mmCIF file with all atom_site columns, C-alpha atoms in Angstrom:
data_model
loop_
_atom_site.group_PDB
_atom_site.id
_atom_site.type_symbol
_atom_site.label_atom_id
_atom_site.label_alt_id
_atom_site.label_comp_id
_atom_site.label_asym_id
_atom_site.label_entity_id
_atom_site.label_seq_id
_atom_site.pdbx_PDB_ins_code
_atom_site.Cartn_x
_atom_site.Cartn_y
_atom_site.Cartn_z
_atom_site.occupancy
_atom_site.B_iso_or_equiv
_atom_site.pdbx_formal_charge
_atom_site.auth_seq_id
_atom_site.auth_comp_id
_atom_site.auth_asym_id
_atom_site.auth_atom_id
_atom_site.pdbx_PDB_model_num
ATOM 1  C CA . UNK A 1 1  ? 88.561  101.823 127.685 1.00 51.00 ? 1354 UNK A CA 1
ATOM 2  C CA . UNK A 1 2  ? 91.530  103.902 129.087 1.00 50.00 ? 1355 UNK A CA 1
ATOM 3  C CA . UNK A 1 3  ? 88.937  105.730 131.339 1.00 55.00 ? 1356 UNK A CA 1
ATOM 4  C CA . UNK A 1 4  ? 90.265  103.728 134.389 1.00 64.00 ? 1357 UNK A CA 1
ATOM 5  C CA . UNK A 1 5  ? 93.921  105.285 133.805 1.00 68.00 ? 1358 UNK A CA 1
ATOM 6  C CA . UNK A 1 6  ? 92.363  109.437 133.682 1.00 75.00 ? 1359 UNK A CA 1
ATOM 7  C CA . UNK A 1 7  ? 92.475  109.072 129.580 1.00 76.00 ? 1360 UNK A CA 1
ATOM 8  C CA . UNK A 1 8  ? 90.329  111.491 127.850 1.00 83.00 ? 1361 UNK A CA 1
ATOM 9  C CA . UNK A 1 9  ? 88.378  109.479 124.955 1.00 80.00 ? 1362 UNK A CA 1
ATOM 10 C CA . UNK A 1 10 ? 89.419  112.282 122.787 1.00 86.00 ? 1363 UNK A CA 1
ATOM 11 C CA . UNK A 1 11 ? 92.894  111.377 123.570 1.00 85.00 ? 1364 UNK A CA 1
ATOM 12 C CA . UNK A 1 12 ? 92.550  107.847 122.871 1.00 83.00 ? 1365 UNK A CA 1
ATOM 13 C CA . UNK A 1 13 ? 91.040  108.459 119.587 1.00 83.00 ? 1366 UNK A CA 1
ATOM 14 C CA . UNK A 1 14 ? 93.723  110.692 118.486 1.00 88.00 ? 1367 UNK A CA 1
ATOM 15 C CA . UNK A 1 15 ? 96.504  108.309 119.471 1.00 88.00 ? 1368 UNK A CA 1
ATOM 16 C CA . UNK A 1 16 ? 94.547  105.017 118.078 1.00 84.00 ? 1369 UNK A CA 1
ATOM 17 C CA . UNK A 1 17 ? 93.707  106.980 114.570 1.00 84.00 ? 1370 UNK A CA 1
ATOM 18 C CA . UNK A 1 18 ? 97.678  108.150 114.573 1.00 89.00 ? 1371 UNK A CA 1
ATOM 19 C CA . UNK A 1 19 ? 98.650  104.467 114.799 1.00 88.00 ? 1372 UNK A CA 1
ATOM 20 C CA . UNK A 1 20 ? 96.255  103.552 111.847 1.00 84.00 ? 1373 UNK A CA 1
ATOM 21 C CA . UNK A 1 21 ? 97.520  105.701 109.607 1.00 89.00 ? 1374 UNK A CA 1
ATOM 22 C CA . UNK A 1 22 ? 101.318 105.261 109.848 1.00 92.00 ? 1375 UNK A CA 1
ATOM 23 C CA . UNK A 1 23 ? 99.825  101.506 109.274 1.00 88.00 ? 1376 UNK A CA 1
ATOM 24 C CA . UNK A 1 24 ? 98.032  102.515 106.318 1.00 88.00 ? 1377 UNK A CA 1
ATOM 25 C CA . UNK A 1 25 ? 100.735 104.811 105.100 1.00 92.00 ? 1378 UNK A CA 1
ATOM 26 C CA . UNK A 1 26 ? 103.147 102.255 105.385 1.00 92.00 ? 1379 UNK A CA 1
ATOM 27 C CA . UNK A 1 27 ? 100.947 99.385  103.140 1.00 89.00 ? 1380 UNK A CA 1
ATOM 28 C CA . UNK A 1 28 ? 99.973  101.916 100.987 1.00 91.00 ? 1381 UNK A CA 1
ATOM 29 C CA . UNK A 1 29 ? 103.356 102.397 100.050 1.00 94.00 ? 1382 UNK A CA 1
ATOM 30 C CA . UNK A 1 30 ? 103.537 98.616  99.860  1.00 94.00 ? 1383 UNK A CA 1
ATOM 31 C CA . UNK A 1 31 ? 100.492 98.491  97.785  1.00 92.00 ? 1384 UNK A CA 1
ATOM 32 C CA . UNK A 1 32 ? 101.868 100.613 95.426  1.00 94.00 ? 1385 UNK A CA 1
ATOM 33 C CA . UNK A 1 33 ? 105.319 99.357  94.647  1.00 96.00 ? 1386 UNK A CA 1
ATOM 34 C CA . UNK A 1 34 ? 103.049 96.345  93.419  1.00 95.00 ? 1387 UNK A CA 1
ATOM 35 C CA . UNK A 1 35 ? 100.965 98.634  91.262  1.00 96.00 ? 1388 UNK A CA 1
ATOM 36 C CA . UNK A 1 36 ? 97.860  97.425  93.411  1.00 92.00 ? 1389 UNK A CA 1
ATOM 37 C CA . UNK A 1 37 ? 95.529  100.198 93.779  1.00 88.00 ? 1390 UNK A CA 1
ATOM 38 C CA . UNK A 1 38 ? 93.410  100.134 97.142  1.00 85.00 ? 1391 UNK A CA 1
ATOM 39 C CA . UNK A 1 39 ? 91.438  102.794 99.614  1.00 84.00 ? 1392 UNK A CA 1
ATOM 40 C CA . UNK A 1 40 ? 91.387  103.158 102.860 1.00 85.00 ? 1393 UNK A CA 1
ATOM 41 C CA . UNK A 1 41 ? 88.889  104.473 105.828 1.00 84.00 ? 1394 UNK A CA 1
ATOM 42 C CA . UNK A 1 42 ? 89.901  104.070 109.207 1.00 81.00 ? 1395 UNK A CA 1
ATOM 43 C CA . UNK A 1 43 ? 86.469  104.173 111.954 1.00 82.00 ? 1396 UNK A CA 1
ATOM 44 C CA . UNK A 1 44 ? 86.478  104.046 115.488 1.00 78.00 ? 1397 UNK A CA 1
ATOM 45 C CA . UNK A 1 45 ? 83.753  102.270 117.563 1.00 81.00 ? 1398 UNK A CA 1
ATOM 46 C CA . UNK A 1 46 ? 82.205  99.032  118.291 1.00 86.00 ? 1399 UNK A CA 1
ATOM 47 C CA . UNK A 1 47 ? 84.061  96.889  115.995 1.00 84.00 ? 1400 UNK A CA 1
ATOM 48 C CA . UNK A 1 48 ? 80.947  94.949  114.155 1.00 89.00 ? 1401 UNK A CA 1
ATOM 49 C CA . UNK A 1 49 ? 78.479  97.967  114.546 1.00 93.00 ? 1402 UNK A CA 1
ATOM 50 C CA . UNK A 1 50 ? 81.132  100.086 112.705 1.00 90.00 ? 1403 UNK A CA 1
ATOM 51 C CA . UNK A 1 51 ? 82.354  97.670  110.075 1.00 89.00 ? 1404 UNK A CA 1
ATOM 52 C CA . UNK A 1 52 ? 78.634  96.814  109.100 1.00 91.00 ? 1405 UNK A CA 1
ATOM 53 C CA . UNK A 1 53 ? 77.431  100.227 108.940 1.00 93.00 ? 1406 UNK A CA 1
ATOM 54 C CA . UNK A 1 54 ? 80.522  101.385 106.736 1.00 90.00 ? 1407 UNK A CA 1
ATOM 55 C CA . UNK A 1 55 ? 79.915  98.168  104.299 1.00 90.00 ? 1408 UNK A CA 1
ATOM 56 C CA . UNK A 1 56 ? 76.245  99.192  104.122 1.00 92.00 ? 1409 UNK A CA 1
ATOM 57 C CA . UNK A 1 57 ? 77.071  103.123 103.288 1.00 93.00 ? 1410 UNK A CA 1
ATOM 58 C CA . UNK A 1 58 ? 79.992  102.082 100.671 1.00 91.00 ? 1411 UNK A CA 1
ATOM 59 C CA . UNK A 1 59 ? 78.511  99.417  99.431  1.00 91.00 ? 1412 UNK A CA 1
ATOM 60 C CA . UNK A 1 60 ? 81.729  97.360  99.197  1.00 86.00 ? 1413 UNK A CA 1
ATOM 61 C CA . UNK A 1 61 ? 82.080  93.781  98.236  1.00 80.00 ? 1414 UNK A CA 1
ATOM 62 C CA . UNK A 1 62 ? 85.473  93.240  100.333 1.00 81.00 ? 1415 UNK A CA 1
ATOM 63 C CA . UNK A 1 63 ? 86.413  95.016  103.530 1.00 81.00 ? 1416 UNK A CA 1
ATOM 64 C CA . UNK A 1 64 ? 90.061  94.188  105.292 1.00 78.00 ? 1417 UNK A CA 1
ATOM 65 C CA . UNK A 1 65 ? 90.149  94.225  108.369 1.00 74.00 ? 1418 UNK A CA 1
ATOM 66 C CA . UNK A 1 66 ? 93.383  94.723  110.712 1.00 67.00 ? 1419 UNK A CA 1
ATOM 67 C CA . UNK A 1 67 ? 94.486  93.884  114.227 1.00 66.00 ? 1420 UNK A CA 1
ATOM 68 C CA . UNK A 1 68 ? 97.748  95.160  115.421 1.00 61.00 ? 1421 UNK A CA 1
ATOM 69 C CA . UNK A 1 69 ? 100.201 92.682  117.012 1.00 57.00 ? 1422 UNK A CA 1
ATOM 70 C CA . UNK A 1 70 ? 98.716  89.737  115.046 1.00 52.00 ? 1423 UNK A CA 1
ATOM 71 C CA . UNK A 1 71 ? 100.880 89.827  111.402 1.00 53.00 ? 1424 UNK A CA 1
ATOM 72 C CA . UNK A 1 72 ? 103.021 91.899  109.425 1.00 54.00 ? 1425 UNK A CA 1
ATOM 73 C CA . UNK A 1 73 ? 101.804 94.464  107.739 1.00 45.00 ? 1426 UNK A CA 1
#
């Protein structure tokens, strides 16, 4: 992905993780207006691989999981 247009994955990574965390930043603040305490980890990679693995290492009961362009944060 983004190969095709001379992006360097390093590049991509950096841009996709700076995007996550304004969206993070932004709930968090969200999150705790409400007094609703919450973590975050933002991962890069093949979605299910990645989402499993993390799950398995945390050992979390709930993971959220967001798409941009398909709700309001």
């Amino acid at each position: 992905p983004g190969y095709e247009l001379g992006v360097e994955r390093d590049q991509m990574e950096n841009f996709q993780h700076g995007i996550s965390q304004q969206i993070i930043n932004r709930t968090g603040e969200l999150l705790t207006a409400e007094g609703v305490q919450f973590s975050s980890i933002t991962e890069i990679g093949h979605p299910a691989r990645t989402v499993a693995e993390v799950a398995e290492k945390g050992g979390f009961d709930l993971i959220v999981v967001g798409s941009s362009g398909h709700g309001q944060t």
